[in-house]
Amino acid sequence: MPSCLIVDDSKVVRMVARRILEDLSFGILEAEDGKGALTTCQEKMPDVILLDWNMPVMNGIDFLRTLRSSENGDQPVVIFCTTENDMAHIREAISAGANEYIMKPFDRAIIEAKFSQVGVL
Amino acid sequence: MNSQDFQLFGEIVKSRSGLVLTEEKVYLLESRLVPLARRRGLESLEALADEVRRTQDERLLNEITEAMTTNETFFFRDTKPFDIFRDVVLPQLLKARAAKKSLRIWTAACSTGQEPYSIAMLLKEEAAKMAGWRVEILATDISTEVLEKAKAGLYSQFEVQRGLPIQLLMKHFQQVGEMWQIDSSIRAMVKFAPKNLLEDLGGMGQFDVVFCRNVLIYFDQPTKGKVLDQVHNILAEDGALFLGGAETVLGICDSFKPVDGQRGVYTSVKGGLMAAAS
């Protein structure tokens, strides 16, 4: 079973994403900020990371840059999932190493489409 | 809705578009026609049916048909057909048409334009192999309303997230307020025109590739056969016909054969490029 780490400071968003992804046969891990996500990745690198941008402690883009420069940090597929819905943020995320980008609000169709595009579904 | 009204709307739509409305589509009829009735100041579908019987207004009949024939679509729908087009069909056609350097592609029932624009973006990615080529993408639909949206190339955030890889959004779209507009260079590659598939298609000239996906499923068997026969007449013998995943020519039209190993792709039984390459 592939694993997906959901990183979002909103409990509701984590719950909605978990329901969709569990239904798509992913094993789910959760973190509420970038720092917590790094700790999880150090313990066991997930296959996919669904990543919010604006979070306390460490935001999504700082987490991604740290992840990509760490050992085995190039392995997970990272999909941003954020309310930052403009081209500047999209470009910044992709150049920092994100594989895909979801603009909130999302639904099951969007999650399925994006996960399918990056080859994890 | 009473059965006489359902029958009335069903006959209008069938005679003008070929689309068959079965009883289980009552919900679709209600969801599509209630807004139309309201726009005309009518309170119910019964009132709309009465208006049709009373006036036989040609414009109203067209609006009803258009409302019922607008189908869901999204960028790179099903993915695989576009991979087959790029990796199997296009290389063979580029070889076969090397002298003429010309390709004509038709997407029938293009709805709001995601399919022809997907093809255009794909061709632009392959531009290095196609220097000096003249490529025409003709996109048609029975509904003039959806064609207007298609021509504008403006899509919601939801629409650009279903099927469109982020790299292509970055490369070919501009943000316009809360919408996303496909670049003018891609829009210029596609010509949109109204076309009813039940009409004579003879005047359209010959095509090398026809995308007619998820259209035939709405037609009855004789109509499917009629449309396929017409498509066969305007498709090059070594051309490719793409149908939807749930569609087939088998048992409906003897002029096409499936291309081995390429699901949803058909070519003329008279021979051709695909068979020669397999």
CSV table of C-alpha atoms in Angstrom, one decimal:
chain,number,residue,atom,x,y,z
A,1,MET,CA,0.0,0.0,0.0
A,2,PRO,CA,1.6,3.4,-1.0
A,3,SER,CA,1.8,6.0,1.7
A,4,CYS,CA,0.7,9.6,1.6
A,5,LEU,CA,1.7,12.2,4.1
A,6,ILE,CA,-0.9,15.0,4.4
A,7,VAL,CA,0.6,18.2,5.6
A,8,ASP,CA,-2.0,20.9,6.5
A,9,ASP,CA,-2.7,23.0,9.6
A,10,SER,CA,-6.4,22.6,9.1
A,11,LYS,CA,-7.8,19.4,10.8
A,12,VAL,CA,-10.8,19.6,8.5
A,13,VAL,CA,-8.7,19.6,5.3
A,14,ARG,CA,-6.6,16.7,6.6
A,15,MET,CA,-9.8,14.8,7.4
A,16,VAL,CA,-11.3,15.4,3.9
A,17,ALA,CA,-8.1,14.5,2.1
A,18,ARG,CA,-7.6,11.4,4.3
A,19,ARG,CA,-11.1,10.1,3.4
A,20,ILE,CA,-10.5,10.6,-0.3
A,21,LEU,CA,-7.0,9.1,-0.3
A,22,GLU,CA,-7.9,6.1,2.0
A,23,ASP,CA,-10.6,5.4,-0.5
A,24,LEU,CA,-7.9,5.4,-3.2
A,25,SER,CA,-6.0,2.8,-1.2
A,26,PHE,CA,-3.3,5.0,0.3
A,27,GLY,CA,-1.9,4.5,3.8
A,28,ILE,CA,-2.2,8.0,5.5
A,29,LEU,CA,0.2,9.9,7.7
A,30,GLU,CA,-0.5,13.4,8.9
A,31,ALA,CA,1.4,16.5,10.0
A,32,GLU,CA,0.1,19.9,10.9
A,33,ASP,CA,3.2,21.9,9.8
A,34,GLY,CA,6.4,21.6,7.9
A,35,LYS,CA,8.5,20.8,10.9
A,36,GLY,CA,6.3,17.9,11.9
A,37,ALA,CA,6.4,16.7,8.3
A,38,LEU,CA,10.2,16.7,8.3
A,39,THR,CA,10.2,14.6,11.4
A,40,THR,CA,7.8,12.1,9.8
A,41,CYS,CA,10.0,12.0,6.6
A,42,GLN,CA,13.1,11.4,8.6
A,43,GLU,CA,11.5,8.4,10.3
A,44,LYS,CA,10.1,6.9,7.0
A,45,MET,CA,9.9,8.6,3.7
A,46,PRO,CA,6.4,8.6,2.3
A,47,ASP,CA,5.6,7.8,-1.4
A,48,VAL,CA,3.5,11.0,-1.8
A,49,ILE,CA,3.2,14.3,0.1
A,50,LEU,CA,0.1,16.5,-0.1
A,51,LEU,CA,1.4,19.8,1.0
A,52,ASP,CA,-0.3,23.0,2.2
A,53,TRP,CA,1.6,26.3,1.7
A,54,ASN,CA,0.7,28.6,4.7
A,55,MET,CA,1.3,26.9,8.0
A,56,PRO,CA,2.8,28.0,11.3
A,57,VAL,CA,6.3,26.9,12.5
A,58,MET,CA,7.5,25.9,9.0
A,59,ASN,CA,5.5,26.7,5.8
A,60,GLY,CA,5.1,24.4,2.8
A,61,ILE,CA,7.7,26.0,0.5
A,62,ASP,CA,10.4,26.0,3.2
A,63,PHE,CA,9.6,22.4,4.0
A,64,LEU,CA,9.8,21.4,0.3
A,65,ARG,CA,13.2,23.1,-0.1
A,66,THR,CA,14.6,21.4,3.0
A,67,LEU,CA,13.2,18.1,1.9
A,68,ARG,CA,14.6,18.2,-1.6
A,69,SER,CA,18.1,19.0,-0.3
A,70,SER,CA,18.0,16.2,2.3
A,71,GLU,CA,19.0,12.5,1.9
A,72,ASN,CA,16.4,10.6,-0.2
A,73,GLY,CA,14.4,13.8,-0.2
A,74,ASP,CA,14.1,13.6,-4.0
A,75,GLN,CA,12.1,10.4,-3.7
A,76,PRO,CA,8.5,11.4,-2.7
A,77,VAL,CA,6.1,12.9,-5.2
A,78,VAL,CA,5.1,16.3,-3.8
A,79,ILE,CA,1.8,17.8,-4.7
A,80,PHE,CA,1.0,21.3,-3.3
A,81,CYS,CA,-2.5,21.8,-2.1
A,82,THR,CA,-3.1,25.4,-1.3
A,83,THR,CA,-5.3,28.5,-1.5
A,84,GLU,CA,-2.3,30.4,-3.1
A,85,ASN,CA,-4.0,30.3,-6.5
A,86,ASP,CA,-1.8,32.4,-8.7
A,87,MET,CA,0.9,31.8,-11.3
A,88,ALA,CA,3.7,33.3,-9.2
A,89,HIS,CA,3.2,30.8,-6.4
A,90,ILE,CA,2.7,27.9,-8.9
A,91,ARG,CA,6.1,28.8,-10.6
A,92,GLU,CA,7.8,29.1,-7.2
A,93,ALA,CA,6.5,25.7,-6.1
A,94,ILE,CA,7.5,23.9,-9.3
A,95,SER,CA,10.9,25.4,-9.3
A,96,ALA,CA,11.4,24.3,-5.6
A,97,GLY,CA,10.7,20.8,-6.7
A,98,ALA,CA,6.9,20.2,-6.5
A,99,ASN,CA,5.6,17.7,-9.0
A,100,GLU,CA,2.0,19.0,-9.2
A,101,TYR,CA,-0.1,21.7,-7.8
A,102,ILE,CA,-3.7,21.7,-6.5
A,103,MET,CA,-5.6,25.0,-6.0
A,104,LYS,CA,-8.1,24.8,-3.2
A,105,PRO,CA,-10.9,24.1,-3.0
A,106,PHE,CA,-10.4,20.5,-4.2
A,107,ASP,CA,-12.7,17.5,-4.5
A,108,ARG,CA,-12.2,13.9,-5.3
A,109,ALA,CA,-12.1,14.4,-9.0
A,110,ILE,CA,-9.2,16.8,-8.8
A,111,ILE,CA,-7.3,14.7,-6.3
A,112,GLU,CA,-7.7,11.6,-8.6
A,113,ALA,CA,-6.7,13.6,-11.7
A,114,LYS,CA,-3.6,15.1,-10.2
A,115,PHE,CA,-2.4,11.9,-8.5
A,116,SER,CA,-3.0,10.1,-11.8
A,117,GLN,CA,-1.0,12.6,-13.7
A,118,VAL,CA,2.1,12.1,-11.5
A,119,GLY,CA,1.8,8.4,-11.9
A,120,VAL,CA,0.9,7.4,-8.3
A,121,LEU,CA,-2.6,6.2,-9.1
B,1,MET,CA,-42.9,15.5,-15.8
B,2,ASN,CA,-45.8,13.8,-17.5
B,3,SER,CA,-45.0,11.3,-20.3
B,4,GLN,CA,-46.5,13.4,-23.1
B,5,ASP,CA,-44.1,16.3,-22.3
B,6,PHE,CA,-41.1,13.9,-21.9
B,7,GLN,CA,-42.0,12.4,-25.3
B,8,LEU,CA,-42.3,15.9,-26.9
B,9,PHE,CA,-38.9,17.0,-25.6
B,10,GLY,CA,-37.4,13.6,-26.6
B,11,GLU,CA,-38.7,13.8,-30.2
B,12,ILE,CA,-37.3,17.4,-30.6
B,13,VAL,CA,-33.9,16.4,-29.4
B,14,LYS,CA,-33.8,13.1,-31.3
B,15,SER,CA,-34.8,14.6,-34.6
B,16,ARG,CA,-32.4,17.5,-34.4
B,17,SER,CA,-29.3,15.9,-32.8
B,18,GLY,CA,-29.8,12.2,-32.9
B,19,LEU,CA,-29.5,12.0,-29.2
B,20,VAL,CA,-31.8,9.5,-27.6
B,21,LEU,CA,-33.3,10.4,-24.3
B,22,THR,CA,-34.3,7.3,-22.4
B,23,GLU,CA,-36.7,7.3,-19.4
B,24,GLU,CA,-33.8,7.3,-16.9
B,25,LYS,CA,-32.7,10.6,-18.3
B,26,VAL,CA,-35.7,12.5,-16.9
B,27,TYR,CA,-33.5,14.0,-14.2
B,28,LEU,CA,-31.1,15.3,-16.9
B,29,LEU,CA,-33.9,16.8,-18.9
B,30,GLU,CA,-35.3,18.5,-15.8
B,31,SER,CA,-31.9,19.9,-14.7
B,32,ARG,CA,-31.1,21.2,-18.2
B,33,LEU,CA,-34.5,22.5,-19.3
B,34,VAL,CA,-35.7,24.2,-16.0
B,35,PRO,CA,-33.1,27.0,-16.3
B,36,LEU,CA,-34.0,27.5,-19.9
B,37,ALA,CA,-37.7,27.7,-19.0
B,38,ARG,CA,-36.9,30.3,-16.3
B,39,ARG,CA,-34.9,32.4,-18.7
B,40,ARG,CA,-38.0,32.6,-20.8
B,41,GLY,CA,-40.2,33.6,-17.8
B,42,LEU,CA,-41.9,30.2,-17.7
B,43,GLU,CA,-42.6,28.6,-14.3
B,44,SER,CA,-42.4,24.9,-15.2
B,45,LEU,CA,-41.4,22.3,-17.8
B,46,GLU,CA,-45.2,21.9,-18.4
B,47,ALA,CA,-45.3,25.5,-19.4
B,48,LEU,CA,-42.3,25.1,-21.6
B,49,ALA,CA,-43.9,22.2,-23.3
B,50,ASP,CA,-47.1,24.2,-23.9
B,51,GLU,CA,-45.0,27.0,-25.3
B,52,VAL,CA,-43.4,24.6,-27.8
B,53,ARG,CA,-46.7,23.2,-28.9
B,54,ARG,CA,-48.2,26.6,-29.2
B,55,THR,CA,-45.4,28.5,-31.0
B,56,GLN,CA,-43.2,25.8,-32.7
B,57,ASP,CA,-40.6,28.5,-32.3
B,58,GLU,CA,-37.5,27.4,-34.2
B,59,ARG,CA,-35.2,29.3,-31.9
B,60,LEU,CA,-36.8,27.7,-28.8
B,61,LEU,CA,-36.5,24.2,-30.4
B,62,ASN,CA,-32.8,24.8,-31.0
B,63,GLU,CA,-32.2,26.1,-27.5
B,64,ILE,CA,-33.8,22.9,-26.1
B,65,THR,CA,-31.6,20.7,-28.3
B,66,GLU,CA,-28.5,22.7,-27.3
B,67,ALA,CA,-29.3,22.4,-23.6
B,68,MET,CA,-29.6,18.7,-23.9
B,69,THR,CA,-26.5,18.0,-26.0
B,70,THR,CA,-23.9,19.8,-23.9
B,71,ASN,CA,-21.6,17.1,-22.5
B,72,GLU,CA,-19.0,17.0,-19.9
B,73,THR,CA,-15.4,17.3,-21.1
B,74,PHE,CA,-12.0,18.0,-19.7
B,75,PHE,CA,-8.4,18.4,-20.8
B,76,PHE,CA,-6.6,15.3,-21.9
B,77,ARG,CA,-9.7,13.2,-21.0
B,78,ASP,CA,-8.7,9.6,-20.4
B,79,THR,CA,-5.0,10.4,-21.1
B,80,LYS,CA,-4.4,7.3,-23.2
B,81,PRO,CA,-5.9,8.4,-26.5
B,82,PHE,CA,-3.6,11.4,-26.5
B,83,ASP,CA,-0.6,9.2,-25.8
B,84,ILE,CA,-1.6,7.0,-28.7
B,85,PHE,CA,-2.1,10.0,-30.9
B,86,ARG,CA,1.4,11.4,-30.0
B,87,ASP,CA,3.3,8.1,-29.9
B,88,VAL,CA,1.6,6.0,-32.6
B,89,VAL,CA,-0.6,7.9,-35.0
B,90,LEU,CA,1.4,11.2,-35.3
B,91,PRO,CA,4.8,9.6,-36.1
B,92,GLN,CA,3.2,7.5,-38.9
B,93,LEU,CA,1.3,10.4,-40.4
B,94,LEU,CA,4.4,12.6,-40.3
B,95,LYS,CA,6.1,9.9,-42.3
B,96,ALA,CA,3.3,9.3,-44.7
B,97,ARG,CA,2.6,13.0,-45.3
B,98,ALA,CA,6.3,14.0,-45.5
B,99,ALA,CA,5.9,15.3,-49.0
B,100,LYS,CA,2.7,17.2,-48.5
B,101,LYS,CA,3.6,18.5,-45.0
B,102,SER,CA,-0.1,18.9,-44.2
B,103,LEU,CA,-2.4,17.4,-41.6
B,104,ARG,CA,-6.1,17.9,-41.0
B,105,ILE,CA,-7.6,16.9,-37.6
B,106,TRP,CA,-11.3,17.0,-36.8
B,107,THR,CA,-12.7,16.9,-33.3
B,108,ALA,CA,-16.4,16.3,-33.6
B,109,ALA,CA,-18.7,17.4,-30.7
B,110,CYS,CA,-15.9,19.4,-29.1
B,111,SER,CA,-18.1,20.9,-26.4
B,112,THR,CA,-16.3,23.7,-24.6
B,113,GLY,CA,-13.0,23.1,-26.4
B,114,GLN,CA,-10.8,21.1,-24.0
B,115,GLU,CA,-10.2,18.3,-26.5
B,116,PRO,CA,-9.1,20.3,-29.5
B,117,TYR,CA,-7.0,22.6,-27.2
B,118,SER,CA,-5.4,19.4,-25.7
B,119,ILE,CA,-4.5,18.3,-29.2
B,120,ALA,CA,-3.1,21.8,-30.0
B,121,MET,CA,-0.9,21.9,-26.9
B,122,LEU,CA,0.3,18.4,-27.7
B,123,LEU,CA,1.2,19.4,-31.2
B,124,LYS,CA,3.0,22.5,-30.0
B,125,GLU,CA,5.1,20.3,-27.7
B,126,GLU,CA,6.0,18.3,-30.9
B,127,ALA,CA,6.8,21.5,-32.9
B,128,ALA,CA,10.4,20.6,-33.4
B,129,LYS,CA,9.3,17.6,-35.5
B,130,MET,CA,6.8,19.6,-37.5
B,131,ALA,CA,8.7,22.7,-38.8
B,132,GLY,CA,7.1,23.8,-42.0
B,133,TRP,CA,4.0,21.7,-41.6
B,134,ARG,CA,0.5,23.1,-42.0
B,135,VAL,CA,-1.8,21.7,-39.4
B,136,GLU,CA,-5.5,22.4,-39.3
B,137,ILE,CA,-7.6,21.5,-36.2
B,138,LEU,CA,-11.3,21.8,-36.9
B,139,ALA,CA,-13.5,21.6,-33.8
B,140,THR,CA,-17.2,21.4,-34.2
B,141,ASP,CA,-20.3,21.1,-32.0
B,142,ILE,CA,-24.0,21.3,-32.5
B,143,SER,CA,-24.3,23.9,-29.8
B,144,THR,CA,-23.3,27.5,-30.7
B,145,GLU,CA,-23.3,28.4,-27.0
B,146,VAL,CA,-20.5,26.0,-26.1
B,147,LEU,CA,-18.6,27.1,-29.2
B,148,GLU,CA,-18.6,30.6,-27.9
B,149,LYS,CA,-17.1,29.5,-24.7
B,150,ALA,CA,-14.6,27.3,-26.5
B,151,LYS,CA,-13.5,30.2,-28.7
B,152,ALA,CA,-12.8,32.4,-25.7
B,153,GLY,CA,-10.7,29.7,-24.2
B,154,LEU,CA,-11.6,30.8,-20.7
B,155,TYR,CA,-11.8,28.1,-18.0
B,156,SER,CA,-12.5,28.0,-14.3
B,157,GLN,CA,-10.0,26.9,-11.7
B,158,PHE,CA,-12.0,23.6,-11.4
B,159,GLU,CA,-11.8,23.0,-15.2
B,160,VAL,CA,-8.0,23.5,-15.5
B,161,GLN,CA,-7.4,21.1,-12.7
B,162,ARG,CA,-9.0,18.1,-14.3
B,163,GLY,CA,-6.6,16.5,-16.7
B,164,LEU,CA,-4.3,19.4,-17.4
B,165,PRO,CA,-0.7,18.9,-16.0
B,166,ILE,CA,0.5,21.9,-14.1
B,167,GLN,CA,3.5,22.3,-16.5
B,168,LEU,CA,1.1,22.9,-19.4
B,169,LEU,CA,-1.0,25.3,-17.3
B,170,MET,CA,2.2,27.3,-16.6
B,171,LYS,CA,3.3,27.1,-20.2
B,172,HIS,CA,0.0,27.8,-22.1
B,173,PHE,CA,-2.4,29.7,-19.8
B,174,GLN,CA,-2.7,33.2,-18.4
B,175,GLN,CA,-4.7,34.1,-15.2
B,176,VAL,CA,-7.6,36.4,-15.9
B,177,GLY,CA,-9.2,37.3,-12.6
B,178,GLU,CA,-10.5,34.1,-11.2
B,179,MET,CA,-10.4,32.4,-14.6
B,180,TRP,CA,-7.6,30.9,-16.7
B,181,GLN,CA,-7.3,31.7,-20.4
B,182,ILE,CA,-5.4,29.6,-22.9
B,183,ASP,CA,-2.8,31.5,-24.9
B,184,SER,CA,-3.8,33.2,-28.2
B,185,SER,CA,-1.1,31.1,-30.0
B,186,ILE,CA,-3.0,27.9,-29.0
B,187,ARG,CA,-6.4,29.4,-29.7
B,188,ALA,CA,-5.2,30.3,-33.2
B,189,MET,CA,-4.4,26.7,-33.9
B,190,VAL,CA,-8.1,25.7,-33.6
B,191,LYS,CA,-10.9,26.7,-35.9
B,192,PHE,CA,-14.4,26.3,-34.3
B,193,ALA,CA,-17.6,25.9,-36.3
B,194,PRO,CA,-21.1,24.7,-35.7
B,195,LYS,CA,-21.9,21.2,-37.1
B,196,ASN,CA,-24.7,18.7,-36.6
B,197,LEU,CA,-23.4,15.2,-37.0
B,198,LEU,CA,-26.7,14.1,-38.6
B,199,GLU,CA,-26.2,16.5,-41.5
B,200,ASP,CA,-24.2,15.8,-44.6
B,201,LEU,CA,-20.5,15.9,-43.7
B,202,GLY,CA,-19.4,15.7,-47.3
B,203,GLY,CA,-18.4,19.3,-47.7
B,204,MET,CA,-15.9,19.2,-44.9
B,205,GLY,CA,-13.0,17.8,-47.0
B,206,GLN,CA,-10.8,15.0,-46.0
B,207,PHE,CA,-9.2,14.5,-42.6
B,208,ASP,CA,-6.2,12.5,-41.4
B,209,VAL,CA,-7.5,12.1,-37.8
B,210,VAL,CA,-11.0,12.3,-36.4
B,211,PHE,CA,-11.7,12.4,-32.7
B,212,CYS,CA,-15.4,11.4,-32.2
B,213,ARG,CA,-15.2,10.4,-28.5
B,214,ASN,CA,-18.1,9.9,-26.2
B,215,VAL,CA,-20.6,11.1,-28.8
B,216,LEU,CA,-22.0,7.8,-30.3
B,217,ILE,CA,-23.0,6.5,-26.9
B,218,TYR,CA,-25.9,8.9,-27.0
B,219,PHE,CA,-27.2,7.8,-30.4
B,220,ASP,CA,-29.3,4.7,-31.3
B,221,GLN,CA,-27.8,2.0,-33.5
B,222,PRO,CA,-29.0,3.2,-36.9
B,223,THR,CA,-27.8,6.8,-36.1
B,224,LYS,CA,-24.4,5.5,-35.0
B,225,GLY,CA,-24.1,3.6,-38.3
B,226,LYS,CA,-25.0,6.6,-40.3
B,227,VAL,CA,-22.5,8.9,-38.5
B,228,LEU,CA,-19.7,6.3,-38.8
B,229,ASP,CA,-20.4,5.8,-42.5
B,230,GLN,CA,-20.1,9.5,-43.1
B,231,VAL,CA,-16.9,9.8,-41.0
B,232,HIS,CA,-15.4,6.9,-43.0
B,233,ASN,CA,-16.1,8.8,-46.2
B,234,ILE,CA,-14.2,11.9,-45.1
B,235,LEU,CA,-11.3,10.1,-43.3
B,236,ALA,CA,-8.1,9.2,-45.3
B,237,GLU,CA,-7.7,5.5,-45.8
B,238,ASP,CA,-4.5,5.6,-43.7
B,239,GLY,CA,-6.1,7.9,-41.1
B,240,ALA,CA,-7.2,7.2,-37.6
B,241,LEU,CA,-10.6,7.4,-35.9
B,242,PHE,CA,-10.6,7.9,-32.1
B,243,LEU,CA,-13.8,6.8,-30.2
B,244,GLY,CA,-14.6,6.9,-26.5
B,245,GLY,CA,-13.7,4.0,-24.2
B,246,ALA,CA,-17.2,2.7,-24.1
B,247,GLU,CA,-17.7,3.0,-27.9
B,248,THR,CA,-17.0,0.6,-30.8
B,249,VAL,CA,-17.6,0.2,-34.5
B,250,LEU,CA,-18.1,-3.6,-34.1
B,251,GLY,CA,-21.5,-4.6,-35.2
B,252,ILE,CA,-22.4,-1.1,-36.4
B,253,CYS,CA,-20.1,-0.2,-39.3
B,254,ASP,CA,-18.1,-2.6,-41.4
B,255,SER,CA,-15.9,0.2,-42.9
B,256,PHE,CA,-13.6,0.4,-39.9
B,257,LYS,CA,-11.4,-2.1,-38.1
B,258,PRO,CA,-9.8,-1.7,-34.7
B,259,VAL,CA,-6.1,-1.0,-34.6
B,260,ASP,CA,-4.3,-3.9,-32.8
B,261,GLY,CA,-3.2,-3.0,-29.3
B,262,GLN,CA,-4.5,0.6,-29.5
B,263,ARG,CA,-7.8,0.7,-27.6
B,264,GLY,CA,-10.4,3.1,-29.0
B,265,VAL,CA,-8.5,3.6,-32.3
B,266,TYR,CA,-9.9,2.5,-35.6
B,267,THR,CA,-8.8,2.7,-39.2
B,268,SER,CA,-10.3,2.0,-42.6
B,269,VAL,CA,-10.7,-1.7,-43.6
B,270,LYS,CA,-9.4,-0.6,-47.0
B,271,GLY,CA,-5.9,-0.9,-45.5
B,272,GLY,CA,-3.7,2.0,-44.5
B,273,LEU,CA,-1.0,3.3,-42.4
B,274,MET,CA,-1.9,1.7,-39.1
B,275,ALA,CA,-2.3,-1.8,-40.4
B,276,ALA,CA,1.0,-1.5,-42.3
B,277,ALA,CA,2.8,-0.5,-39.2
B,278,SER,CA,1.4,-3.2,-36.9
